[in-house]
Short mmCIF file of C-alpha atoms in Angstrom, two decimals:
data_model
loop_
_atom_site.label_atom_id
_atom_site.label_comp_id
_atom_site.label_asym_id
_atom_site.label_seq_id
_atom_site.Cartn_x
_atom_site.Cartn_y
_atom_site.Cartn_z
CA UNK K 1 57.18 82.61 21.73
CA UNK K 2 58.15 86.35 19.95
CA UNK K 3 57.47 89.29 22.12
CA UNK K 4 55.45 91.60 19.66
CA UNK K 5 57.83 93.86 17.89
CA UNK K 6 60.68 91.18 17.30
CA UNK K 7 61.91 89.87 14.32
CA UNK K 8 63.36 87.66 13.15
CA UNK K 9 65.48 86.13 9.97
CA UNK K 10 66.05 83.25 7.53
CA UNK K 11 68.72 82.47 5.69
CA UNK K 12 68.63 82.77 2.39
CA UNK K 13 69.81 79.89 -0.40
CA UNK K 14 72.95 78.94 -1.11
CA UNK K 15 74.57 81.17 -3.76
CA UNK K 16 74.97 77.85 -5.84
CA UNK K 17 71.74 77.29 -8.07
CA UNK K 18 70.48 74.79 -10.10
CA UNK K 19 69.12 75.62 -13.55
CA UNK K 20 65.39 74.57 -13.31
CA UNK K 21 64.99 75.97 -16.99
CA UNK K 22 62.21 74.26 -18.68
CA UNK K 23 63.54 74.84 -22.46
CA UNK K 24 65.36 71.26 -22.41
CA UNK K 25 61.91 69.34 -21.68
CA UNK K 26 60.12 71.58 -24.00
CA UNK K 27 62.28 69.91 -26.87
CA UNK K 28 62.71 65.97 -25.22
CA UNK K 29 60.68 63.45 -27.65
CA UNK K 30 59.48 62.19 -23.93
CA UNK K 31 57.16 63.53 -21.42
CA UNK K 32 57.79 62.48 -18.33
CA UNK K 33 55.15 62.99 -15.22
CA UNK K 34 55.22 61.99 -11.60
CA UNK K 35 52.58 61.96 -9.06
CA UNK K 36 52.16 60.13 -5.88
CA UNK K 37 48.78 58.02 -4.96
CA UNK K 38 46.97 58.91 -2.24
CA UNK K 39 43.74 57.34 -0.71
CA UNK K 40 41.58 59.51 -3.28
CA UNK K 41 43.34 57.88 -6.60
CA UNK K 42 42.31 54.15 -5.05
CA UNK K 43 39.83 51.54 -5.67
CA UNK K 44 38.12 49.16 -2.92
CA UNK K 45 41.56 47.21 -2.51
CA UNK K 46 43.56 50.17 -1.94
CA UNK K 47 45.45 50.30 -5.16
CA UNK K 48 45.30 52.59 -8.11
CA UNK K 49 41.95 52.82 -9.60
CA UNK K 50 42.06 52.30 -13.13
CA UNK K 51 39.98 55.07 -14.29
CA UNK K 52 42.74 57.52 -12.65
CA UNK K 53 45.76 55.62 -14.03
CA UNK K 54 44.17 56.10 -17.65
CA UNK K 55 43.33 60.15 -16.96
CA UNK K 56 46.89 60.21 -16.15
CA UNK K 57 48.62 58.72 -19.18
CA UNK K 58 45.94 60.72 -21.49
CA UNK K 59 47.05 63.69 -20.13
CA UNK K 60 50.78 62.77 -20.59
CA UNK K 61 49.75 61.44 -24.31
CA UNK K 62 48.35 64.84 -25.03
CA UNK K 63 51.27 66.42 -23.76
CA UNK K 64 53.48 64.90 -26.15
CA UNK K 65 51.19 64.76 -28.92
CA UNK K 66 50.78 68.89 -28.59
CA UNK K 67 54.42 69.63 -28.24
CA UNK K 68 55.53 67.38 -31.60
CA UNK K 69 52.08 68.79 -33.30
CA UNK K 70 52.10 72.57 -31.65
CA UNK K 71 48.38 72.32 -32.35
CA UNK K 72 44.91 71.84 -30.46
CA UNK K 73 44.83 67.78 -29.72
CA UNK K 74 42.67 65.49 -28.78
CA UNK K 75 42.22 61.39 -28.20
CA UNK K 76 40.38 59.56 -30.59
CA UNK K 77 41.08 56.16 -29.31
CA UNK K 78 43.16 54.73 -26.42
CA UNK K 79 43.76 50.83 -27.17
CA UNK K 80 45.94 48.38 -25.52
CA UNK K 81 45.58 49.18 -22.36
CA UNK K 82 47.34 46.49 -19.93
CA UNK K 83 47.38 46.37 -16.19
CA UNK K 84 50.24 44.25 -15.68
CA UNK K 85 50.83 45.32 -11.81
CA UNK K 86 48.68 47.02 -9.24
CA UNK K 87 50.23 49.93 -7.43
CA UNK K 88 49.78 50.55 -4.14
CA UNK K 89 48.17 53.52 -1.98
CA UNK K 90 51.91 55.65 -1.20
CA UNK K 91 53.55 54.47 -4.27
CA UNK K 92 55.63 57.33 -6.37
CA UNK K 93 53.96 56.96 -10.34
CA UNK K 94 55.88 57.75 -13.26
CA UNK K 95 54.27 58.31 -16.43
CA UNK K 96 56.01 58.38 -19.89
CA UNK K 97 54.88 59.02 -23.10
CA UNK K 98 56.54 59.65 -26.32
CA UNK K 99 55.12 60.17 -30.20
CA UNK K 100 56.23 56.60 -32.12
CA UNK K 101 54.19 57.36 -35.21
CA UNK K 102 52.44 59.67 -36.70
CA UNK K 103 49.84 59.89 -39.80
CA UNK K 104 48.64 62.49 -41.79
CA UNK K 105 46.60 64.12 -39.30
CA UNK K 106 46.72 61.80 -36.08
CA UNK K 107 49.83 61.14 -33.86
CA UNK K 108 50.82 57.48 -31.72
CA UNK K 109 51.07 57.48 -28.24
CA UNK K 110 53.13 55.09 -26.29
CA UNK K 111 52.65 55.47 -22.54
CA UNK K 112 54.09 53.07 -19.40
CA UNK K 113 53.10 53.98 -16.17
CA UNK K 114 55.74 52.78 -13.76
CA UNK K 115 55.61 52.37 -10.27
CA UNK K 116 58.32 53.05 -7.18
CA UNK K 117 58.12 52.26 -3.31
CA UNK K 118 59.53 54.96 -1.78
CA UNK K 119 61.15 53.56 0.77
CA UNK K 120 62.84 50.69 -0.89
CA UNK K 121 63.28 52.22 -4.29
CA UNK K 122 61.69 49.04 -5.97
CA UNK K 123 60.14 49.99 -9.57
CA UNK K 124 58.03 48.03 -11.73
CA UNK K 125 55.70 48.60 -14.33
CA UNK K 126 52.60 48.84 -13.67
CA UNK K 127 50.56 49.91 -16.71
CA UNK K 128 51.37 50.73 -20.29
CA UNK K 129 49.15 51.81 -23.26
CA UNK K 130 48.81 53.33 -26.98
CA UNK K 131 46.80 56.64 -27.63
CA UNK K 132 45.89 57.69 -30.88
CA UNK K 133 45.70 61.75 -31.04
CA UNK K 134 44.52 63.92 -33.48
CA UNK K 135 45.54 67.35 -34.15
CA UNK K 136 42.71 70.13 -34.86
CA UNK K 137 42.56 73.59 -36.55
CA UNK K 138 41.21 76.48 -35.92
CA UNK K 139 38.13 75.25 -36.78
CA UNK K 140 37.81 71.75 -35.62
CA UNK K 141 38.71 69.86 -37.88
CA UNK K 142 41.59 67.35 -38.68
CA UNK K 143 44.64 69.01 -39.69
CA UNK K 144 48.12 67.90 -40.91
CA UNK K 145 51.08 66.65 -38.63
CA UNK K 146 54.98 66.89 -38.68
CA UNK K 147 56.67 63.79 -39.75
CA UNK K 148 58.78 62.51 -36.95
CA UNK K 149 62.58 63.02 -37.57
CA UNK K 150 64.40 60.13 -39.11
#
């Protein structure tokens, strides 16, 4: 226990640092999302409820659908939606998404949600999915998309 006046001092970093600079990821075709699943995130069995694996691959389809578009997006449809494994209460989540098409107005989403064990390093995946996202204007309505690159 400190007597009261003492101090006392941490050391600061190493001098070495890593560049954390988000520019690179603002620019990737893919997002790219982890979380971890806690007790919260599960169903009756223990394992990811469904509801939450879907919230988070719409939220990583409207990340990349905003970046490519730079507009206001939302989902108009999600479809194709496969649970293929469950994943487990303490399981690491990855979620990827990436633009694959886009129309005049409205953007494909491809999403996987893949699954780790932490302490084995096992992955599988676990869900995967197409969104279809539509870009707005300023005024709500539908408005025109860039063309992915060739």
């Amino acid at each position: 226990m400190r007597a009261a006046g003492q101090s006392f001092s941490v050391s600061p970093f190493p001098t070495a640092r890593l560049s954390l600079t988000p520019s690179a990821a603002r620019n990737c075709a893919d997002v790219r999302m982890s979380e971890i699943v806690f007790p919260h995130h599960a169903n009756h069995l223990g394992t990811l409820f469904g509801g939450q694996a879907l919230a988070w691959m719409d939220k990583a389809a409207f990340i990349a659908a905003t970046r490519h578009a730079r507009r206001t997006v939302v989902t108009a449809r999600s479809e194709e939606i496969n649970f293929s494994a469950p994943v487990p209460v303490g399981s690491l989540v990855e979620v990827i998404a990436r633009v694959v098409q886009t129309g005049r107005t409205s953007m494909q989403v491809e999403v996987e949600l893949h699954c780790e064990d932490l302490l084995s390093g096992e992955t599988s995946l676990a869900t995967r999915g197409h969104f279809s996202m539509v870009a707005l204007d300023e005024n709500g309505r539908p408005t025109e998309v860039p063309k992915l690159p060739a």
